[in-house]
Amino acid sequence: DSGVTQTPKHLITATGQRVTLRCSPRSGDLSVYWYQQSLDQGLQFLIQYYNGEERAKGNILERFSAQQFPDLHSELNLSSLELGDSALYFCASSVVGAAADYTFGSGTRLTVV
Amino acid sequence: GQNIDQPTEMTATEGAIVQINCTYQTSGFNGLFWYQQHAGEAPTFLSYNVLDGLEEKGRFSSFLSRSKGYSYLLLKELQMKDSASYLCAVRDRAYNTDKLIFGTGTRLQVFP
């Protein structure tokens, strides 16, 4: 157990729907990163939060949004889902937002049908 | 921006040595990471190079040349359990952020 908790582990939903993925960072970590990994692809950086504030944004679609709450957990909201959104979504956390300290969660596998 | 290249697939035999190369072009460089990822699982940290040279850790070694924008991961005494994807990632510390940018990964298959 890495200490980073992602729920749910698996999610199957239909096109056009909206889902919320949740990430609880390791105790004491202030920063959360979201990555998307499509089949046979590398991890694509989506967004970073640090202590509740957005710190960096990557290739995140306008249909996707995220936030980090006062208790430091984060949610990634995916709306108007398309078949191409099917992927593994990973969350990583670090203490002070330092990439050298990444800890990954086990991921959420999203399947859009 | 960042551009990271690594071979898509490699095969090797149990007990052999394999070298996985990674080349990168970045607007700012602050270190290079290697991760191992088994199918459907989270990436696990293997190594971190910030200075030129070789870092050895058991059966795994990683090399970095900043002037050439080049790194490699060397796996010795290959075992079947080493069959996995190996991800090269560059640390990006521009614009008040500190994050990893990943390559597409190299899928390694180890055969008996």
XYZ file of N, CA and C in Angstrom:
675
model
N 0.840 -1.187 0.000
C 0.000 0.000 0.000
C 0.890 1.258 0.000
N 0.740 2.077 -1.045
C 1.595 3.259 -1.192
C 1.178 4.381 -0.274
N -0.059 4.341 0.227
C -0.578 5.425 1.044
C -1.441 6.379 0.251
N -1.414 6.274 -1.068
C -2.275 7.089 -1.929
C -3.468 6.221 -2.319
N -4.664 6.682 -2.012
C -5.865 5.879 -2.226
C -6.702 6.478 -3.349
N -7.003 5.635 -4.324
C -7.861 6.062 -5.425
C -9.122 5.214 -5.438
N -10.251 5.882 -5.612
C -11.521 5.178 -5.736
C -12.353 5.787 -6.845
N -13.171 4.990 -7.537
C -13.201 3.527 -7.453
C -12.024 2.919 -8.212
N -11.830 1.631 -8.087
C -10.764 0.954 -8.837
C -11.176 0.725 -10.286
N -12.449 0.452 -10.475
C -12.976 0.220 -11.818
C -14.274 0.993 -11.968
N -14.497 1.473 -13.195
C -15.711 2.226 -13.473
C -16.098 1.967 -14.923
N -17.347 1.546 -15.129
C -17.859 1.351 -16.482
C -19.060 2.271 -16.633
N -19.058 3.059 -17.690
C -20.137 4.009 -17.882
C -20.382 4.209 -19.374
N -21.479 4.856 -19.688
C -21.860 5.037 -21.090
C -21.381 6.387 -21.614
N -21.293 6.465 -22.927
C -20.922 7.733 -23.555
C -21.922 8.820 -23.164
N -21.390 10.021 -23.008
C -22.232 11.154 -22.646
C -22.406 11.354 -21.158
N -22.007 10.371 -20.374
C -22.189 10.452 -18.928
C -21.059 11.256 -18.272
N -21.224 11.446 -16.954
C -20.232 12.174 -16.150
C -19.820 11.284 -14.984
N -18.523 11.289 -14.675
C -18.025 10.505 -13.549
C -17.072 11.356 -12.716
N -16.888 10.927 -11.479
C -15.946 11.589 -10.576
C -14.983 10.560 -10.020
N -13.703 10.829 -10.189
C -12.655 9.979 -9.640
C -12.072 10.677 -8.419
N -11.772 9.861 -7.410
C -11.318 10.449 -6.154
C -9.917 9.980 -5.806
N -9.158 10.882 -5.192
C -7.787 10.562 -4.778
C -7.543 11.128 -3.385
N -7.109 10.274 -2.476
C -6.675 10.733 -1.155
C -5.169 10.608 -1.100
N -4.452 11.721 -0.926
C -2.996 11.642 -0.953
C -2.434 10.976 0.294
N -1.162 10.630 0.232
C -0.450 10.100 1.374
C -0.498 11.124 2.500
N -0.601 10.659 3.727
C -0.690 11.551 4.871
C 0.481 12.541 4.885
N 0.162 13.826 4.947
C 1.197 14.856 4.988
C 1.555 15.438 3.636
N 1.140 14.771 2.564
C 1.459 15.290 1.224
C 0.496 16.407 0.862
N 1.030 17.497 0.341
C 0.220 18.663 0.006
C -0.155 18.727 -1.469
N 0.584 18.028 -2.293
C 0.403 18.167 -3.738
C -0.173 16.898 -4.341
N -1.082 17.083 -5.282
C -1.703 15.976 -5.998
C -1.549 16.221 -7.493
N -1.200 15.154 -8.213
C -1.060 15.193 -9.665
C -2.004 14.156 -10.260
N -2.618 14.500 -11.390
C -3.451 13.549 -12.124
C -2.820 13.243 -13.473
N -2.820 11.950 -13.825
C -2.302 11.482 -15.104
C -3.326 10.564 -15.762
N -3.331 10.589 -17.079
C -4.165 9.686 -17.870
C -3.259 8.763 -18.668
N -3.581 7.477 -18.671
C -2.807 6.516 -19.452
C -3.754 5.700 -20.319
N -3.778 6.018 -21.604
C -4.583 5.256 -22.542
C -3.830 3.985 -22.921
N -4.528 3.058 -23.585
C -3.952 1.747 -23.884
C -2.617 1.888 -24.593
N -1.607 1.215 -24.043
C -0.273 1.191 -24.635
C 0.344 2.578 -24.796
N -0.058 3.500 -23.966
C 0.502 4.851 -24.000
C 1.209 5.168 -22.694
N 2.049 6.175 -22.746
C 2.677 6.664 -21.529
C 1.692 7.465 -20.709
N 2.157 7.923 -19.567
C 1.299 8.727 -18.700
C 1.277 10.174 -19.194
N 0.074 10.669 -19.434
C -0.102 12.044 -19.879
C -0.483 12.900 -18.674
N 0.298 13.934 -18.422
C 0.026 14.813 -17.296
C -1.239 15.620 -17.560
N -2.141 15.633 -16.582
C -3.380 16.389 -16.724
C -3.341 17.684 -15.917
N -3.125 17.556 -14.599
C -3.219 18.739 -13.754
C -2.549 18.467 -12.409
N -2.053 19.551 -11.785
C -1.448 19.481 -10.461
C -2.117 20.482 -9.532
N -2.363 20.040 -8.288
C -2.834 20.919 -7.239
C -1.840 20.910 -6.088
N -1.723 22.054 -5.459
C -0.854 22.174 -4.292
C -1.619 22.922 -3.207
N -1.873 22.244 -2.120
C -2.545 22.836 -0.959
C -3.824 23.575 -1.355
N -4.591 22.960 -2.228
C -5.884 23.509 -2.608
C -5.890 24.381 -3.841
N -4.722 24.735 -4.329
C -4.678 25.629 -5.485
C -4.119 24.915 -6.718
N -4.653 25.265 -7.867
C -4.126 24.714 -9.104
C -2.722 25.242 -9.334
N -1.764 24.334 -9.609
C -0.378 24.748 -9.779
C 0.077 24.634 -11.234
N -0.396 23.614 -11.930
C 0.006 23.429 -13.329
C -1.072 22.662 -14.057
N -1.186 22.971 -15.342
C -2.177 22.295 -16.165
C -1.492 21.737 -17.393
N -1.805 20.499 -17.712
C -1.226 19.863 -18.889
C -2.270 19.724 -19.975
N -2.258 18.565 -20.630
C -3.182 18.325 -21.744
C -4.545 17.880 -21.245
N -5.185 18.719 -20.482
C -6.480 18.362 -19.920
C -7.585 18.961 -20.772
N -8.542 18.120 -21.152
C -9.637 18.571 -21.993
C -10.562 19.499 -21.213
N -11.280 20.348 -21.941
C -12.219 21.259 -21.287
C -13.355 20.493 -20.620
N -13.639 19.289 -21.083
C -14.682 18.456 -20.476
C -14.241 17.898 -19.124
N -12.970 18.020 -18.828
C -12.436 17.505 -17.569
C -12.168 18.672 -16.619
N -12.376 18.449 -15.352
C -12.041 19.457 -14.355
C -11.602 18.747 -13.079
N -10.935 19.471 -12.225
C -10.461 18.872 -10.979
C -10.480 19.916 -9.880
N -10.404 19.438 -8.652
C -10.237 20.340 -7.524
C -9.597 19.582 -6.376
N -9.017 20.353 -5.468
C -8.451 19.784 -4.253
C -9.144 20.463 -3.070
N -9.612 19.655 -2.152
C -10.428 20.129 -1.047
C -9.557 20.458 0.171
N -10.150 21.149 1.165
C -9.367 21.517 2.360
C -8.718 20.336 3.066
N -9.340 19.155 3.000
C -8.693 17.987 3.628
C -7.638 17.372 2.713
N -7.369 18.009 1.591
C -6.323 17.681 0.609
C -6.679 16.548 -0.351
N -7.835 15.924 -0.173
C -8.194 14.949 -1.190
C -8.570 15.696 -2.472
N -8.493 14.990 -3.583
C -8.748 15.616 -4.872
C -9.768 14.797 -5.653
N -10.499 15.469 -6.492
C -11.452 14.812 -7.379
C -11.219 15.269 -8.814
N -11.298 14.308 -9.715
C -11.198 14.580 -11.148
C -12.564 14.286 -11.751
N -13.167 15.294 -12.340
C -14.493 15.159 -12.930
C -14.374 15.072 -14.451
N -14.969 14.037 -15.006
C -14.934 13.823 -16.449
C -16.376 13.853 -16.950
N -16.673 14.730 -17.894
C -18.056 14.861 -18.351
C -18.157 14.639 -19.858
N -19.386 14.470 -20.314
C -19.653 14.207 -21.739
C -18.695 13.151 -22.273
N -18.633 12.048 -21.569
C -17.627 11.031 -21.847
C -17.721 10.467 -23.251
N -16.547 10.215 -23.813
C -16.428 9.624 -25.142
C -15.669 8.299 -25.016
N -15.791 7.479 -26.054
C -15.110 6.178 -26.023
C -13.607 6.358 -25.793
N -13.042 7.395 -26.367
C -11.616 7.648 -26.255
C -11.144 8.053 -24.874
N -12.075 8.298 -23.974
C -11.702 8.651 -22.605
C -11.408 7.404 -21.772
N -11.687 6.238 -22.347
C -11.370 4.991 -21.653
C -9.861 4.930 -21.419
N -9.475 4.770 -20.171
C -8.055 4.813 -19.822
C -7.892 4.479 -18.352
N -6.631 4.351 -17.962
C -6.283 4.308 -16.542
C -5.984 5.723 -16.098
N -6.547 6.111 -14.981
C -6.298 7.444 -14.438
C -5.548 7.266 -13.114
N -4.337 7.834 -13.090
C -3.507 7.726 -11.893
C -3.420 9.070 -11.185
N -3.372 8.969 -9.895
C -3.115 10.101 -9.043
C -1.761 9.853 -8.368
N -0.976 10.909 -8.222
C 0.269 10.822 -7.463
C 0.276 11.972 -6.466
N 0.955 11.761 -5.348
C 1.067 12.851 -4.392
C 2.517 13.041 -3.987
N 2.831 14.226 -3.507
C 4.168 14.492 -2.975
C 4.039 15.507 -1.851
N 5.045 15.541 -1.005
C 4.960 16.335 0.220
C 4.850 17.814 -0.078
N 5.833 18.346 -0.783
C 5.865 19.787 -1.030
C 5.779 20.079 -2.515
N 5.192 19.157 -3.260
C 5.079 19.382 -4.687
C 6.377 19.142 -5.405
N 7.198 18.280 -4.862
C 8.468 17.966 -5.508
C 8.347 16.654 -6.266
N 8.698 16.682 -7.537
C 8.540 15.488 -8.362
C 9.422 14.344 -7.891
N 10.480 14.656 -7.164
C 11.372 13.593 -6.698
C 10.718 12.751 -5.622
N 9.572 13.176 -5.163
C 8.930 12.530 -4.035
C 7.585 11.919 -4.418
N 7.371 11.696 -5.717
C 6.093 11.151 -6.192
C 5.768 9.811 -5.536
N 4.491 9.646 -5.154
C 3.961 8.343 -4.787
C 2.674 8.166 -5.564
N 2.584 7.083 -6.321
C 1.414 6.846 -7.156
C 0.368 6.025 -6.414
N -0.898 6.326 -6.713
C -1.984 5.454 -6.318
C -2.104 4.310 -7.307
N -3.004 3.388 -7.013
C -3.140 2.179 -7.834
C -3.995 2.405 -9.080
N -4.589 3.584 -9.201
C -5.293 3.935 -10.420
C -6.765 3.584 -10.429
N -7.490 4.275 -11.310
C -8.886 3.967 -11.604
C -8.968 3.614 -13.080
N -9.507 2.433 -13.358
C -9.686 2.037 -14.758
C -11.080 2.433 -15.189
N -11.144 3.376 -16.129
C -12.420 3.852 -16.660
C -12.670 3.226 -18.021
N -13.821 2.625 -18.163
C -14.241 2.065 -19.458
C -15.524 2.764 -19.870
N -15.496 3.387 -21.035
C -16.671 4.064 -21.572
C -17.228 3.205 -22.714
N -18.496 2.856 -22.606
C -19.095 1.944 -23.607
C -20.219 2.637 -24.364
N 8.810 23.140 -24.783
C 8.094 21.936 -24.444
C 9.044 20.773 -24.235
N 8.460 19.620 -24.037
C 9.243 18.424 -23.764
C 9.011 17.395 -24.858
N 10.064 16.702 -25.261
C 9.957 15.606 -26.206
C 10.823 14.473 -25.685
N 10.207 13.338 -25.427
C 10.926 12.202 -24.849
C 10.712 10.990 -25.741
N 11.808 10.368 -26.166
C 11.718 9.223 -27.073
C 12.370 7.996 -26.458
N 11.691 6.877 -26.582
C 12.242 5.586 -26.177
C 11.635 4.536 -27.086
N 12.343 3.397 -27.265
C 11.806 2.360 -28.153
C 10.493 1.821 -27.609
N 9.642 1.394 -28.525
C 8.322 0.920 -28.121
C 8.393 -0.447 -27.459
N 9.169 -1.344 -28.063
C 9.234 -2.717 -27.537
C 10.647 -3.246 -27.623
N 10.983 -4.135 -26.695
C 12.248 -4.849 -26.722
C 12.009 -6.257 -26.193
N 12.829 -7.184 -26.660
C 12.775 -8.553 -26.136
C 14.165 -8.960 -25.697
N 14.215 -9.863 -24.739
C 15.496 -10.351 -24.242
C 15.280 -11.727 -23.610
N 16.391 -12.384 -23.339
C 16.352 -13.729 -22.782
C 16.689 -13.699 -21.300
N 16.051 -14.556 -20.558
C 16.321 -14.683 -19.126
C 17.822 -14.847 -18.886
N 18.353 -14.076 -17.916
C 19.771 -14.126 -17.590
C 20.626 -13.158 -18.371
N 20.083 -12.579 -19.409
C 20.837 -11.662 -20.268
C 20.844 -10.244 -19.689
N 21.469 -9.333 -20.444
C 21.520 -7.911 -20.103
C 20.778 -7.145 -21.199
N 20.005 -6.154 -20.800
C 19.313 -5.331 -21.788
C 19.486 -3.860 -21.435
N 19.618 -3.037 -22.465
C 19.771 -1.595 -22.279
C 18.610 -0.877 -22.954
N 17.888 -0.081 -22.206
C 16.754 0.674 -22.744
C 17.165 2.136 -22.803
N 17.142 2.691 -24.013
C 17.587 4.064 -24.222
C 16.440 5.063 -24.158
N 16.790 6.275 -23.781
C 15.822 7.363 -23.727
C 16.527 8.646 -24.151
N 15.970 9.342 -25.107
C 16.498 10.653 -25.487
C 15.430 11.699 -25.214
N 15.880 12.880 -24.853
C 14.915 13.902 -24.490
C 15.363 15.269 -24.989
N 14.381 16.106 -25.237
C 14.619 17.522 -25.553
C 13.682 18.313 -24.668
N 14.242 19.175 -23.852
C 13.411 19.904 -22.910
C 13.801 21.371 -22.880
N 12.855 22.185 -22.449
C 13.133 23.601 -22.278
C 13.810 23.860 -20.940
N 13.734 22.917 -20.058
C 14.402 23.018 -18.769
C 14.554 21.619 -18.205
N 15.710 21.298 -17.711
C 15.952 19.921 -17.245
C 16.358 19.948 -15.774
N 15.696 19.105 -14.996
C 16.022 19.026 -13.573
C 16.065 17.600 -13.078
N 16.420 16.695 -13.967
C 16.571 15.322 -13.523
C 15.752 14.367 -14.364
N 16.174 13.107 -14.382
C 15.509 12.086 -15.179
C 15.225 10.873 -14.323
N 14.020 10.375 -14.457
C 13.551 9.241 -13.670
C 13.311 8.031 -14.575
N 13.453 6.867 -13.983
C 13.006 5.622 -14.606
C 12.019 4.942 -13.662
N 10.914 4.496 -14.266
C 9.892 3.779 -13.529
C 9.642 2.439 -14.228
N 9.234 1.462 -13.435
C 8.770 0.179 -13.958
C 7.258 0.111 -13.778
N 6.581 -0.392 -14.794
C 5.135 -0.518 -14.688
C 4.680 -1.851 -15.258
N 4.090 -2.683 -14.401
C 3.453 -3.903 -14.881
C 2.049 -3.544 -15.355
N 1.567 -4.340 -16.310
C 0.300 -4.039 -16.970
C -0.825 -3.817 -15.959
N -1.492 -2.688 -16.070
C -2.633 -2.388 -15.222
C -2.290 -1.936 -13.815
N -1.003 -1.808 -13.534
C -0.586 -1.420 -12.187
C 0.044 -0.029 -12.185
N 0.261 0.499 -10.996
C 0.893 1.813 -10.873
C 2.386 1.727 -11.179
N 2.958 2.790 -11.696
C 4.412 2.821 -11.891
C 5.128 2.755 -10.546
N 6.261 2.080 -10.545
C 7.091 2.039 -9.339
C 8.462 2.619 -9.650
N 8.982 3.390 -8.730
C 10.235 4.118 -8.911
C 11.421 3.173 -9.003
N 12.282 3.415 -10.001
C 13.518 2.640 -10.125
C 14.751 3.487 -9.831
N 14.844 4.662 -10.491
C 16.061 5.451 -10.342
C 15.816 6.912 -10.674
N 16.750 7.754 -10.208
C 16.691 9.186 -10.438
C 18.110 9.680 -10.687
N 18.343 10.277 -11.847
C 19.650 10.846 -12.178
C 19.489 12.352 -12.365
N 20.320 13.114 -11.703
C 20.303 14.558 -11.907
C 21.669 15.033 -12.416
N 22.723 14.280 -12.102
C 24.062 14.595 -12.596
C 24.496 13.544 -13.606
N 25.461 13.897 -14.452
C 25.966 12.957 -15.440
C 26.610 11.759 -14.755
N 26.473 10.608 -15.392
C 27.150 9.436 -14.886
C 26.203 8.287 -14.639
N 26.755 7.277 -14.028
C 26.053 6.014 -13.813
C 25.647 5.870 -12.359
N 24.384 5.496 -12.155
C 23.870 5.185 -10.822
C 23.532 3.695 -10.799
N 24.131 2.965 -9.874
C 23.898 1.527 -9.820
C 23.091 1.167 -8.591
N 22.109 0.298 -8.812
C 21.260 -0.144 -7.706
C 20.908 -1.600 -7.954
N 21.728 -2.487 -7.425
C 21.472 -3.913 -7.603
C 21.596 -4.317 -9.069
N 20.567 -4.971 -9.582
C 20.612 -5.433 -10.972
C 20.333 -4.303 -11.960
N 19.856 -3.167 -11.449
C 19.485 -2.055 -12.321
C 20.505 -0.924 -12.210
N 20.853 -0.334 -13.354
C 21.718 0.840 -13.388
C 21.096 1.851 -14.335
N 21.334 3.132 -14.065
C 20.842 4.163 -14.973
C 21.962 5.157 -15.224
N 22.032 5.595 -16.478
C 23.088 6.493 -16.924
C 22.461 7.749 -17.490
N 23.138 8.873 -17.283
C 22.660 10.149 -17.809
C 23.806 10.932 -18.433
N 23.528 11.510 -19.614
C 24.408 12.498 -20.231
C 23.553 13.712 -20.548
N 23.709 14.767 -19.773
C 22.879 15.960 -19.968
C 23.227 16.683 -21.258
N 24.504 16.677 -21.630
C 24.909 17.387 -22.842
C 24.328 16.734 -24.093
N 24.107 15.428 -24.027
C 23.562 14.697 -25.177
C 22.053 14.477 -25.064
N 21.464 14.867 -23.954
C 20.032 14.626 -23.776
C 19.713 13.146 -23.855
N 20.473 12.350 -23.132
C 20.424 10.895 -23.310
C 20.535 10.194 -21.967
N 19.740 9.147 -21.837
C 19.810 8.300 -20.658
C 19.589 6.861 -21.082
N 20.077 5.944 -20.288
C 19.703 4.547 -20.494
C 19.509 3.856 -19.160
N 18.687 2.828 -19.213
C 18.454 1.944 -18.066
C 19.033 0.589 -18.446
N 19.891 0.066 -17.592
C 20.547 -1.209 -17.844
C 20.019 -2.236 -16.850
N 19.508 -3.320 -17.371
C 18.992 -4.386 -16.516
C 19.878 -5.627 -16.717
N 20.438 -6.113 -15.636
C 21.328 -7.274 -15.705
C 20.630 -8.505 -15.134
N 21.142 -9.663 -15.512
C 20.635 -10.940 -14.978
C 19.108 -10.969 -15.042
N 18.615 -10.758 -16.243
C 17.180 -10.622 -16.420
C 16.412 -11.814 -15.858
N 15.275 -11.484 -15.255
C 14.364 -12.491 -14.724
C 13.015 -12.331 -15.419
N 12.234 -13.390 -15.381
C 10.924 -13.340 -16.038
C 10.079 -12.209 -15.476
N 10.231 -11.939 -14.179
C 9.416 -10.895 -13.550
C 9.783 -9.485 -14.016
N 10.901 -9.374 -14.761
C 11.281 -8.064 -15.297
C 10.464 -7.698 -16.533
N 9.665 -8.629 -17.023
C 8.770 -8.320 -18.145
C 7.776 -7.264 -17.685
N 7.869 -6.085 -18.282
C 7.078 -4.932 -17.847
C 7.356 -3.795 -18.818
N 6.684 -2.676 -18.585
C 7.019 -1.448 -19.319
C 7.946 -0.606 -18.473
N 8.890 0.042 -19.140
C 9.849 0.907 -18.451
C 9.673 2.320 -18.974
N 9.364 3.213 -18.051
C 9.006 4.584 -18.405
C 10.138 5.529 -18.044
N 10.542 6.315 -19.014
C 11.514 7.380 -18.825
C 10.721 8.665 -18.569
N 11.126 9.460 -17.587
C 10.389 10.685 -17.267
C 11.367 11.804 -16.932
N 11.051 12.985 -17.437
C 11.878 14.152 -17.192
C 11.195 15.038 -16.164
N 11.983 15.559 -15.255
C 11.444 16.454 -14.231
C 11.387 17.871 -14.779
N 10.199 18.457 -14.718
C 9.961 19.804 -15.243
C 9.671 20.728 -14.073
N 10.548 21.705 -13.857
C 10.359 22.626 -12.735
C 10.110 24.045 -13.202
N 9.584 24.202 -14.414
C 9.319 25.539 -14.931
C 8.000 26.072 -14.397
N 7.886 27.384 -14.332
C 6.611 28.066 -14.067
C 5.964 27.615 -12.767
N 6.723 27.632 -11.702
C 6.173 27.398 -10.361
C 5.552 26.011 -10.211
N 6.037 25.057 -10.967
C 5.549 23.703 -10.824
C 6.726 22.744 -10.731
N 6.468 21.567 -10.302
C 7.485 20.524 -10.226
C 6.771 19.217 -10.528
N 6.897 18.755 -11.768
C 6.137 17.584 -12.176
C 6.977 16.726 -13.103
N 6.505 15.524 -13.346
C 7.180 14.601 -14.255
C 6.443 14.538 -15.575
N 7.221 14.564 -16.652
C 6.694 14.371 -17.990
C 7.226 13.031 -18.480
N 6.335 12.128 -18.844
C 6.713 10.756 -19.181
C 6.818 10.532 -20.676
N 7.741 9.656 -21.057
C 7.750 9.115 -22.399
C 6.667 8.051 -22.521
N 6.544 7.481 -23.720
C 5.474 6.507 -23.950
C 5.795 5.135 -23.384
N 7.039 4.926 -22.955
C 7.380 3.665 -22.322
C 7.919 2.632 -23.295
N 8.735 1.737 -22.775
C 9.289 0.617 -23.536
C 8.782 -0.670 -22.925
N 8.080 -1.464 -23.716
C 7.583 -2.746 -23.222
C 8.655 -3.801 -23.414
N 9.120 -4.357 -22.326
C 10.162 -5.387 -22.354
C 9.551 -6.750 -22.101
N 9.843 -7.678 -22.989
C 9.418 -9.068 -22.800
C 10.652 -9.921 -22.587
N 10.661 -10.652 -21.498
C 11.763 -11.556 -21.187
C 11.310 -12.978 -21.443
N 12.077 -13.689 -22.266
C 11.735 -15.066 -22.625
C 12.671 -16.041 -21.928
N 12.164 -17.254 -21.647
C 13.013 -18.253 -20.976
C 14.174 -18.686 -21.862
